[in-house]
PDB file of N, CA and C in Angstrom:
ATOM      1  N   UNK A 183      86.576 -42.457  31.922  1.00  0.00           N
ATOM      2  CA  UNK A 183      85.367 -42.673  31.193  1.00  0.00           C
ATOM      3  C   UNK A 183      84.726 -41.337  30.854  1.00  0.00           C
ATOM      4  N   UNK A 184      83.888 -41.122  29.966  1.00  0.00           N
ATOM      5  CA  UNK A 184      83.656 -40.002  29.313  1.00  0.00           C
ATOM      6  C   UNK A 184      81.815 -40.194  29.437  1.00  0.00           C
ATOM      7  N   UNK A 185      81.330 -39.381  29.322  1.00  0.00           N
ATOM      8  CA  UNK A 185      80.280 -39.425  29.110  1.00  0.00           C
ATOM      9  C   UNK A 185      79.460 -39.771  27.898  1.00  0.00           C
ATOM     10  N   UNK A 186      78.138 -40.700  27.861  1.00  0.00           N
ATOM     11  CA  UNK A 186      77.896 -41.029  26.514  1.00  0.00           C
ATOM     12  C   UNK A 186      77.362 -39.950  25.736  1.00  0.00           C
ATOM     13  N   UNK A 187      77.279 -39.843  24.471  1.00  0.00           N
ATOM     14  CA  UNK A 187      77.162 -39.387  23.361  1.00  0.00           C
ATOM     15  C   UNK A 187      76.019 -39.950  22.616  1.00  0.00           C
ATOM     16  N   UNK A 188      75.402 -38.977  22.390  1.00  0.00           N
ATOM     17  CA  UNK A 188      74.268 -40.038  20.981  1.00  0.00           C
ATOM     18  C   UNK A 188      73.978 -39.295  19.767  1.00  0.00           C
ATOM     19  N   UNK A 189      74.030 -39.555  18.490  1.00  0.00           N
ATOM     20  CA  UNK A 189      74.187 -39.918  17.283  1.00  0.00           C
ATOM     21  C   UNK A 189      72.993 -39.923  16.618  1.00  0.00           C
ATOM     22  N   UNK A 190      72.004 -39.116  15.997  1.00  0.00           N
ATOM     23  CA  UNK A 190      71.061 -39.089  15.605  1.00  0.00           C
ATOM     24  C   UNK A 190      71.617 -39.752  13.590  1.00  0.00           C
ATOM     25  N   UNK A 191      70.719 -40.872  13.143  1.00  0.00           N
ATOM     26  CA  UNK A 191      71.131 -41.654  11.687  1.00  0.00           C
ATOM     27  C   UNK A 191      70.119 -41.495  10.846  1.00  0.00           C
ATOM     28  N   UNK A 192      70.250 -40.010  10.093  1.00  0.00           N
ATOM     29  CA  UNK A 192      69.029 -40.312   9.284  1.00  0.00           C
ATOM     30  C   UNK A 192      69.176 -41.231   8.305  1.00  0.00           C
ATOM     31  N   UNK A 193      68.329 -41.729   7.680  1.00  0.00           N
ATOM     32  CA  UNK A 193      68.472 -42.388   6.338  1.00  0.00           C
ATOM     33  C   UNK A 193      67.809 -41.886   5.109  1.00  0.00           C
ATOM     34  N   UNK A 194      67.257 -40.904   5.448  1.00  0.00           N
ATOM     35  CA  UNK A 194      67.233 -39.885   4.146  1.00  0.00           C
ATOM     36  C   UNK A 194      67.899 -38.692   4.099  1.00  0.00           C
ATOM     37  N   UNK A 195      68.554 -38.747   3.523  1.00  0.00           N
ATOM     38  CA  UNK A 195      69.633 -37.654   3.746  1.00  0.00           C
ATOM     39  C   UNK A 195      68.703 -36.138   2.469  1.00  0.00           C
ATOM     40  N   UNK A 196      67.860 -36.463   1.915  1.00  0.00           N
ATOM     41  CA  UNK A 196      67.058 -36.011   0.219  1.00  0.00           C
ATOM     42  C   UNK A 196      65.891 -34.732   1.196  1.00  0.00           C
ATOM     43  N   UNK A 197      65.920 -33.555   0.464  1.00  0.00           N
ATOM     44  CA  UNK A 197      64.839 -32.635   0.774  1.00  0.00           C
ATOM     45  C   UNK A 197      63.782 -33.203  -0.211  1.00  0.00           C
ATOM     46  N   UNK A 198      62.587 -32.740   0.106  1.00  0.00           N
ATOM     47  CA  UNK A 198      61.647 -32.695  -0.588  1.00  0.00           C
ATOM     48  C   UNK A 198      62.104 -31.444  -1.506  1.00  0.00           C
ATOM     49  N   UNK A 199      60.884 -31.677  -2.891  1.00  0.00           N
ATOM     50  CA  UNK A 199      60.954 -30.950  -4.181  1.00  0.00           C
ATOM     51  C   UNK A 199      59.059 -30.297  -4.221  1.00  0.00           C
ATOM     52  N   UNK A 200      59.333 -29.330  -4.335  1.00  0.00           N
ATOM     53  CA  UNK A 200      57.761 -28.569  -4.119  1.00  0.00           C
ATOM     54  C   UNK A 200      57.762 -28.004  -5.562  1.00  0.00           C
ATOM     55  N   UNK A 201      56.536 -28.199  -6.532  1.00  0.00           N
ATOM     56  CA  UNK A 201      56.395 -27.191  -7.902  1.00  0.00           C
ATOM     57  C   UNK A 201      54.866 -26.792  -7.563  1.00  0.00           C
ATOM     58  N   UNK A 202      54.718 -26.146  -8.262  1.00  0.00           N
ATOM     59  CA  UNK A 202      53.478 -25.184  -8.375  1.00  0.00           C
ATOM     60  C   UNK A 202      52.418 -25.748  -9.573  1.00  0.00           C
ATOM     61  N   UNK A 203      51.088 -26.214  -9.036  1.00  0.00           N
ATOM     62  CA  UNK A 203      50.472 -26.551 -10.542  1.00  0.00           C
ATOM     63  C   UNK A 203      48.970 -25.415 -10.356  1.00  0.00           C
ATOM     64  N   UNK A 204      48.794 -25.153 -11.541  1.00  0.00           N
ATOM     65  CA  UNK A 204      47.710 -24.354 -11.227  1.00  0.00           C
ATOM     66  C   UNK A 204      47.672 -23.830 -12.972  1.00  0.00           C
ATOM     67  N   UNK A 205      47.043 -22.267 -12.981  1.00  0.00           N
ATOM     68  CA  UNK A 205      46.728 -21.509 -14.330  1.00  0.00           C
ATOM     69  C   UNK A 205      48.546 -21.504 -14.968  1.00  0.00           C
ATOM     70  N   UNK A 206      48.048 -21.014 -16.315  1.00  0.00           N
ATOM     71  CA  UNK A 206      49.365 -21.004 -16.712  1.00  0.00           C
ATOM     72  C   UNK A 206      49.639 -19.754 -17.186  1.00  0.00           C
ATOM     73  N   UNK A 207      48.048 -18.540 -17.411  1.00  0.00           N
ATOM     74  CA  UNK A 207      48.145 -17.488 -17.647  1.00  0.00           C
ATOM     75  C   UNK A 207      48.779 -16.272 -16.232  1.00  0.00           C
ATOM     76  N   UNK A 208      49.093 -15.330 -17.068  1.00  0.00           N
ATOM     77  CA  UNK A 208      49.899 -14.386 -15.897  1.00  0.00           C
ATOM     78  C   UNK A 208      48.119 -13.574 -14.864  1.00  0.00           C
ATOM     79  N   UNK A 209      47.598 -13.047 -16.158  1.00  0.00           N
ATOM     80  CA  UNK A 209      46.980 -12.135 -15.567  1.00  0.00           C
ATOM     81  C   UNK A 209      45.364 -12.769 -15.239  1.00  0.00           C
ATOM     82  N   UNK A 210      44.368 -12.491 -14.419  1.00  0.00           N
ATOM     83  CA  UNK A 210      43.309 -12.881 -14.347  1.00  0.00           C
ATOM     84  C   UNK A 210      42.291 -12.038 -13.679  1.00  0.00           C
ATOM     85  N   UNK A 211      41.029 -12.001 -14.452  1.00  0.00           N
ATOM     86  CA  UNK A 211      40.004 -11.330 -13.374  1.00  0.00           C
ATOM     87  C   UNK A 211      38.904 -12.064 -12.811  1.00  0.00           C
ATOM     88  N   UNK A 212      39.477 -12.748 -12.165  1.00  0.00           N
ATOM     89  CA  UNK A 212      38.924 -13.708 -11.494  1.00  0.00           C
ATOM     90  C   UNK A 212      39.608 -14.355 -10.161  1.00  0.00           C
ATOM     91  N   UNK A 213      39.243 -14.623  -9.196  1.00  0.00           N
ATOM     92  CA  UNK A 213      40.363 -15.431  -8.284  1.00  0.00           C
ATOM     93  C   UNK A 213      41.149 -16.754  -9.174  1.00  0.00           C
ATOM     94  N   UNK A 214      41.931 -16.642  -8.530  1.00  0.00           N
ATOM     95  CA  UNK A 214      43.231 -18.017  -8.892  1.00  0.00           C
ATOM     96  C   UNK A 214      43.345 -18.781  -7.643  1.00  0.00           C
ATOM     97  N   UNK A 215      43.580 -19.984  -8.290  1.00  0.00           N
ATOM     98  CA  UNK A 215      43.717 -20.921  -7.024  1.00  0.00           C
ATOM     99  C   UNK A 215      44.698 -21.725  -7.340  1.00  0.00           C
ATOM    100  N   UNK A 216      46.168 -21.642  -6.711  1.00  0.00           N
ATOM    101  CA  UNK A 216      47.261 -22.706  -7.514  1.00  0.00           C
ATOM    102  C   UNK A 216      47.748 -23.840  -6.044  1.00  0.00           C
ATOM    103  N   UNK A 217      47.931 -25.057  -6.832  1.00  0.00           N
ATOM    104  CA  UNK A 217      48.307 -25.919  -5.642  1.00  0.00           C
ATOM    105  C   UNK A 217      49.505 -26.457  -5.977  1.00  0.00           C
ATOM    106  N   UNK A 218      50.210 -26.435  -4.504  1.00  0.00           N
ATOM    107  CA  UNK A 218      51.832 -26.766  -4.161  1.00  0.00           C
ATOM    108  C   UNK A 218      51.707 -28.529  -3.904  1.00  0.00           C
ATOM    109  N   UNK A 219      52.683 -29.035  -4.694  1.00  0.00           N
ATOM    110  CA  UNK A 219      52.936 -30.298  -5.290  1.00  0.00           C
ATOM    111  C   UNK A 219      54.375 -30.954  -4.269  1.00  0.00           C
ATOM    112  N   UNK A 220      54.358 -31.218  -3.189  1.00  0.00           N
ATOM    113  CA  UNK A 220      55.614 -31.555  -2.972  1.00  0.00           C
ATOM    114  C   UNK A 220      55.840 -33.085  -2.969  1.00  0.00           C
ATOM    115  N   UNK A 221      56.708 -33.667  -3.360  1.00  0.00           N
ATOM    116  CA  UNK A 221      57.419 -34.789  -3.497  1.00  0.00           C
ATOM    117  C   UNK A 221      58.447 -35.227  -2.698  1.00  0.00           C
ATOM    118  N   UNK A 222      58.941 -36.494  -2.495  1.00  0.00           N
ATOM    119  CA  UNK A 222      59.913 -36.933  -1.883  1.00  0.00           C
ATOM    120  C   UNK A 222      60.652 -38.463  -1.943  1.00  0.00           C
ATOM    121  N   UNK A 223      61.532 -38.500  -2.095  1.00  0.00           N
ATOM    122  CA  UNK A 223      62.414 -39.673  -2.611  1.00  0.00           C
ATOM    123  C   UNK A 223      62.891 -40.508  -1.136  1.00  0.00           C
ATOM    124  N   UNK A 224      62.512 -39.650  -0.325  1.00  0.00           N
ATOM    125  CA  UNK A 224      62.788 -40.747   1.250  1.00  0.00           C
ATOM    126  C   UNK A 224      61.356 -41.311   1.944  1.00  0.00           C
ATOM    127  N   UNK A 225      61.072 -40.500   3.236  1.00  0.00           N
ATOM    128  CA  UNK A 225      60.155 -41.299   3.924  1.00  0.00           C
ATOM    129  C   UNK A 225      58.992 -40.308   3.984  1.00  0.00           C
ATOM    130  N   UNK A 226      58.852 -39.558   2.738  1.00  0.00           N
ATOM    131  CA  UNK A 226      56.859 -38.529   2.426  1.00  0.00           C
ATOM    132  C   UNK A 226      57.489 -37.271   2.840  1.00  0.00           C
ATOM    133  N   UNK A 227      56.462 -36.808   2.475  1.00  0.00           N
ATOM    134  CA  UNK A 227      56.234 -35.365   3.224  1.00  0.00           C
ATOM    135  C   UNK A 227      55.850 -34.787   4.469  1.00  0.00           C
ATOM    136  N   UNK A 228      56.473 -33.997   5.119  1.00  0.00           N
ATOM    137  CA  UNK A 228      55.640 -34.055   6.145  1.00  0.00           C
ATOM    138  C   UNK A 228      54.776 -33.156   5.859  1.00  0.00           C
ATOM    139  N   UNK A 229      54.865 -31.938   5.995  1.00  0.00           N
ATOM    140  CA  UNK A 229      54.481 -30.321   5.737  1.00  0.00           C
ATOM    141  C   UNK A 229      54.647 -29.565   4.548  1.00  0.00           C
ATOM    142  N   UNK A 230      54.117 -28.415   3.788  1.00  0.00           N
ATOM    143  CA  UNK A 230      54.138 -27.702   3.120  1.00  0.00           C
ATOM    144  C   UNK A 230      53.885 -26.162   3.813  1.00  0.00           C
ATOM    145  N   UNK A 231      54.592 -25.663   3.188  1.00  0.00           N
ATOM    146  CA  UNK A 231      54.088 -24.456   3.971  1.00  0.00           C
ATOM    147  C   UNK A 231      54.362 -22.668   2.971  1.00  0.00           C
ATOM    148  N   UNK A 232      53.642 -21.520   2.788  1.00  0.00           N
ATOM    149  CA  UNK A 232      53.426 -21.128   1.996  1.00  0.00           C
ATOM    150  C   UNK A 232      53.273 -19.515   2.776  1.00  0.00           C
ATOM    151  N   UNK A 233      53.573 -18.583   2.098  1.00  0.00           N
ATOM    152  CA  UNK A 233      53.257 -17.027   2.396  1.00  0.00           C
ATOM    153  C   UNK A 233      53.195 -16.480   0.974  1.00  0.00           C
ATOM    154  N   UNK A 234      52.283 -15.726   0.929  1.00  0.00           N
ATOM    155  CA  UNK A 234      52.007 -14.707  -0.338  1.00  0.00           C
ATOM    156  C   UNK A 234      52.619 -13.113   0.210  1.00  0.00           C
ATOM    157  N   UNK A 235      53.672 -12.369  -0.802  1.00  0.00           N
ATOM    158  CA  UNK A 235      54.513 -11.858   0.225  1.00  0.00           C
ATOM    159  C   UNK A 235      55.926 -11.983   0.018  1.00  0.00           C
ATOM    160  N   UNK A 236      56.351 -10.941   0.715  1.00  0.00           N
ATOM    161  CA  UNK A 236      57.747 -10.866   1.259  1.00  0.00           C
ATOM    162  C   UNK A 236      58.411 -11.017   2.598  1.00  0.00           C
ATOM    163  N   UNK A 237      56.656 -10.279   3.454  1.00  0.00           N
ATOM    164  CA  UNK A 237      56.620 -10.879   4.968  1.00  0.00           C
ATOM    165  C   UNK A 237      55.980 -11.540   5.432  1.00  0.00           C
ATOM    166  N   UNK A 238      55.791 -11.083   6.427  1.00  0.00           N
ATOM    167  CA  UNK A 238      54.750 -12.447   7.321  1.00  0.00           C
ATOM    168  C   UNK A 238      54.763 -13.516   7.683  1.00  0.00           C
ATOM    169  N   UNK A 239      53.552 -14.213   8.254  1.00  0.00           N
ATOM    170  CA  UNK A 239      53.784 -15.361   8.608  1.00  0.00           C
ATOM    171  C   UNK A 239      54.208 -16.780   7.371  1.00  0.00           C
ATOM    172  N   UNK A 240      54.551 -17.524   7.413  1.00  0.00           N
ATOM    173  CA  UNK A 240      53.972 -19.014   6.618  1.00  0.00           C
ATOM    174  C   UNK A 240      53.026 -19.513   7.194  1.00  0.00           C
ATOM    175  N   UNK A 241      51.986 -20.048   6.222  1.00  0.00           N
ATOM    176  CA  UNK A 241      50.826 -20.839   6.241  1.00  0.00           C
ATOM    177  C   UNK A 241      51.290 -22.642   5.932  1.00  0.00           C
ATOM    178  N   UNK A 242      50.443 -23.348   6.427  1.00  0.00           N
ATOM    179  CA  UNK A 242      50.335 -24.690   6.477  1.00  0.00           C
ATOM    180  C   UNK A 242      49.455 -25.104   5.465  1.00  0.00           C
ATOM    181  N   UNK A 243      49.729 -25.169   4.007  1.00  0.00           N
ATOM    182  CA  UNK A 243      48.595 -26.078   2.928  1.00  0.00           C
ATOM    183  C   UNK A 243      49.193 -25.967   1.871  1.00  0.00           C
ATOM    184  N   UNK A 244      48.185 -26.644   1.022  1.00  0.00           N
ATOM    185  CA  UNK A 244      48.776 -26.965  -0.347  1.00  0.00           C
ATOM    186  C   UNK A 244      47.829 -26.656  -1.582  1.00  0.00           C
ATOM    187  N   UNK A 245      47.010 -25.447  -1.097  1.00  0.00           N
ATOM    188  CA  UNK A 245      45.700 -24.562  -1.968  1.00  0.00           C
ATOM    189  C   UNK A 245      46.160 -23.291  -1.851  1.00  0.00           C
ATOM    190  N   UNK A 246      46.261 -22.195  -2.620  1.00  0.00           N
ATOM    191  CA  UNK A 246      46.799 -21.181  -2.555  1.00  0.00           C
ATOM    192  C   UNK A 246      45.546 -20.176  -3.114  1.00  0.00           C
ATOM    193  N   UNK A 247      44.694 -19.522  -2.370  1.00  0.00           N
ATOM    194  CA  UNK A 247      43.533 -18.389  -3.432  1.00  0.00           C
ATOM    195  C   UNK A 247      43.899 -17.315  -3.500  1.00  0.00           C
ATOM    196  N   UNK A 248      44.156 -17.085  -4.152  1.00  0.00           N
ATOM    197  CA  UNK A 248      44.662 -15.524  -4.461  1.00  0.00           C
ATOM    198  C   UNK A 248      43.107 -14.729  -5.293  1.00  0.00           C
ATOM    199  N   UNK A 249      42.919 -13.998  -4.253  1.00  0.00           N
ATOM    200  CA  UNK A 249      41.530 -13.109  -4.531  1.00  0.00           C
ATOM    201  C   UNK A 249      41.685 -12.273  -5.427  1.00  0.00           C
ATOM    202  N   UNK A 250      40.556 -11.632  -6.234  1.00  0.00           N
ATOM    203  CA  UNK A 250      40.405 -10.645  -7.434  1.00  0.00           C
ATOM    204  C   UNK A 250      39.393 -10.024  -7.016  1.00  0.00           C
ATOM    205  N   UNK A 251      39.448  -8.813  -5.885  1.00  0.00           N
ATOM    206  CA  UNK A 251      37.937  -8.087  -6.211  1.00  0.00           C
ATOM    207  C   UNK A 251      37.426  -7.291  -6.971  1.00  0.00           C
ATOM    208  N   UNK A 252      36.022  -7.462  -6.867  1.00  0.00           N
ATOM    209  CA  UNK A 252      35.480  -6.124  -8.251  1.00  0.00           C
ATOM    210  C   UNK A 252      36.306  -4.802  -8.248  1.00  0.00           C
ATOM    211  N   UNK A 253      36.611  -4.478  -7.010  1.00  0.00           N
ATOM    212  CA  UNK A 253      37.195  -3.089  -6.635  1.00  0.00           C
ATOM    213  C   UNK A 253      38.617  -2.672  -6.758  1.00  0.00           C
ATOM    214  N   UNK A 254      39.435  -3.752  -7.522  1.00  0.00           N
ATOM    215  CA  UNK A 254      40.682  -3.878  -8.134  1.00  0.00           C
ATOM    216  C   UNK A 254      41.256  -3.512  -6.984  1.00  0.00           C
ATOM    217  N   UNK A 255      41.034  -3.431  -6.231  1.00  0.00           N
ATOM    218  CA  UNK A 255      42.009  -2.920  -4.231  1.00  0.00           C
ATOM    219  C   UNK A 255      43.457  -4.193  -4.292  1.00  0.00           C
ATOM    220  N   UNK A 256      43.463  -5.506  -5.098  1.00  0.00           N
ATOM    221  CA  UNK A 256      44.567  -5.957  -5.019  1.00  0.00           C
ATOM    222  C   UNK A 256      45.234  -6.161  -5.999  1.00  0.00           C
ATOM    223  N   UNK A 257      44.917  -5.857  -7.005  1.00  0.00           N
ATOM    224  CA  UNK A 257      45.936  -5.647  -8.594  1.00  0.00           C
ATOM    225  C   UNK A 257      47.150  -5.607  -8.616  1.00  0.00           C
ATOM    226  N   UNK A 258      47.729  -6.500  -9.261  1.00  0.00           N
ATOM    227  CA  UNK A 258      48.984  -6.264  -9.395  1.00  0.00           C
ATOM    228  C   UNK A 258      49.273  -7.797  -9.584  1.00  0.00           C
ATOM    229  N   UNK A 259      50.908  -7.990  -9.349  1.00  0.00           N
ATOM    230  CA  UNK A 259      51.564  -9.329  -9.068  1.00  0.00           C
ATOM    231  C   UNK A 259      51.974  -9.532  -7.735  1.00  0.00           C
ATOM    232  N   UNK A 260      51.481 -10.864  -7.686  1.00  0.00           N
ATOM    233  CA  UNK A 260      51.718 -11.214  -6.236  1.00  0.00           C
ATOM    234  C   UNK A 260      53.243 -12.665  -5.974  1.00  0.00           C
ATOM    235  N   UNK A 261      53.674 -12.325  -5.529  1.00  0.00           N
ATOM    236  CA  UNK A 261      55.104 -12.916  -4.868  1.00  0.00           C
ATOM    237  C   UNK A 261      54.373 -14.283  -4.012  1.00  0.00           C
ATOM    238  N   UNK A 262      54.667 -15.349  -3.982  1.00  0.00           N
ATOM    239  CA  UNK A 262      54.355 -16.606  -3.717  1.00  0.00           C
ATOM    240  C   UNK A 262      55.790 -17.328  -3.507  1.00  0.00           C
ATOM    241  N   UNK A 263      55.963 -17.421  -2.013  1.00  0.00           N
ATOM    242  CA  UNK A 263      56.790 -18.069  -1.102  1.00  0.00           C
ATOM    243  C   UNK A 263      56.600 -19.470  -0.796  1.00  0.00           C
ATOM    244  N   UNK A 264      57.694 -20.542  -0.682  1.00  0.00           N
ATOM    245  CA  UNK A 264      56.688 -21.988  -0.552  1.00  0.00           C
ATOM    246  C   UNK A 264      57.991 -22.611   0.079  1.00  0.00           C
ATOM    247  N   UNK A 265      57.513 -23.848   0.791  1.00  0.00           N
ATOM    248  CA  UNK A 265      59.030 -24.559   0.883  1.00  0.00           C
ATOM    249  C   UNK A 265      58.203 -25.956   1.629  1.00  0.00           C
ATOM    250  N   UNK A 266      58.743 -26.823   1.301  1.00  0.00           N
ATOM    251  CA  UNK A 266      58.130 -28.263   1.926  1.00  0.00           C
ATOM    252  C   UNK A 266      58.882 -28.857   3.208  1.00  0.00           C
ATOM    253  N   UNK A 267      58.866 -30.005   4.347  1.00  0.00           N
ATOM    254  CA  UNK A 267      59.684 -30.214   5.426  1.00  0.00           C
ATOM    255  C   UNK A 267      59.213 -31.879   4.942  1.00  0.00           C
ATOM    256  N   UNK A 268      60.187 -32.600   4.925  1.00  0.00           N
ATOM    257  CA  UNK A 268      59.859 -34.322   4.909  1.00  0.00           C
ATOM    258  C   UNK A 268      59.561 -34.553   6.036  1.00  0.00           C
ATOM    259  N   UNK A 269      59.266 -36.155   6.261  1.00  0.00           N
ATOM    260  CA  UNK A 269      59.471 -37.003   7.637  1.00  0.00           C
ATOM    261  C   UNK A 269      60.489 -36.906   8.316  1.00  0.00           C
ATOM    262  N   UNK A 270      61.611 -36.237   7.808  1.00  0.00           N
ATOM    263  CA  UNK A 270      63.165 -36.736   8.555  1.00  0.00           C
ATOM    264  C   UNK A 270      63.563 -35.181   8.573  1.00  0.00           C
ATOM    265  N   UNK A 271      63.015 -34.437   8.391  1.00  0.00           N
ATOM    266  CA  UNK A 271      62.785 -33.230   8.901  1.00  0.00           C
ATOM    267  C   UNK A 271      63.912 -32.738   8.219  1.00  0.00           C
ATOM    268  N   UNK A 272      64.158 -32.546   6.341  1.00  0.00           N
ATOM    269  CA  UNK A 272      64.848 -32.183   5.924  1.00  0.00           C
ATOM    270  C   UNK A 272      64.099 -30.889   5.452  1.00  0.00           C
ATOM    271  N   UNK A 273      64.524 -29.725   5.145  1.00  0.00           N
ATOM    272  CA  UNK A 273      63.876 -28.833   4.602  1.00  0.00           C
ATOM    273  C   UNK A 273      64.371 -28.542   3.109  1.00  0.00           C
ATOM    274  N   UNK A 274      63.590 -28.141   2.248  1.00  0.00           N
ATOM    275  CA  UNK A 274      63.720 -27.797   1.319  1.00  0.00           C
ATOM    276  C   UNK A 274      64.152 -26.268   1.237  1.00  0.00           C
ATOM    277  N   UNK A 275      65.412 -25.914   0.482  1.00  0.00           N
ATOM    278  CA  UNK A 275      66.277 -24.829   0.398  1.00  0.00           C
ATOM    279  C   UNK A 275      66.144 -24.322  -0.606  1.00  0.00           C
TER     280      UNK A 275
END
């Protein structure tokens, strides 16, 4: 006799799909605020999660502010990282 074995069955086998809705212009002097849209064809979403960046941590939401101060100290283009996790704990790749 062998020892038992167990078999985890998902039934969504589907990642979630995350798009970006927000401005449609590039540049702004003003803060921007864009929100992450994720979807799913199995059992919801669970999580969204987000870094502005190349490093750092990920954040938990689906509001993104990207600040503009008077003092132009953050000018430029900013890199926006995102990825969603379903109920069945598929991740989006």
């Amino acid at each position: 006799m062998s020892a038992p074995a167990f078999l985890a069955v998902v039934d969504d086998p589907y990642p979630p799909v995350t798009s970006v809705s927000g401005p449609t212009r590039v540049w702004h002097r003003t803060a921007v605020t864009v929100t992450l849209v994720a979807t799913d064809v199995g059992r919801g979403v669970f999580k969204t999660f987000y870094r502005i960046g190349e490093t750092g941590e990920y954040t938990s939401g689906t509001a993104v502010r990207l600040s503009a101060p008077a003092d132009h100290s953050k000018d430029g283009l900013y890199v926006l990282r995102f990825y969603s996790v379903d109920k069945a704990l598929n991740w989006e790749q």
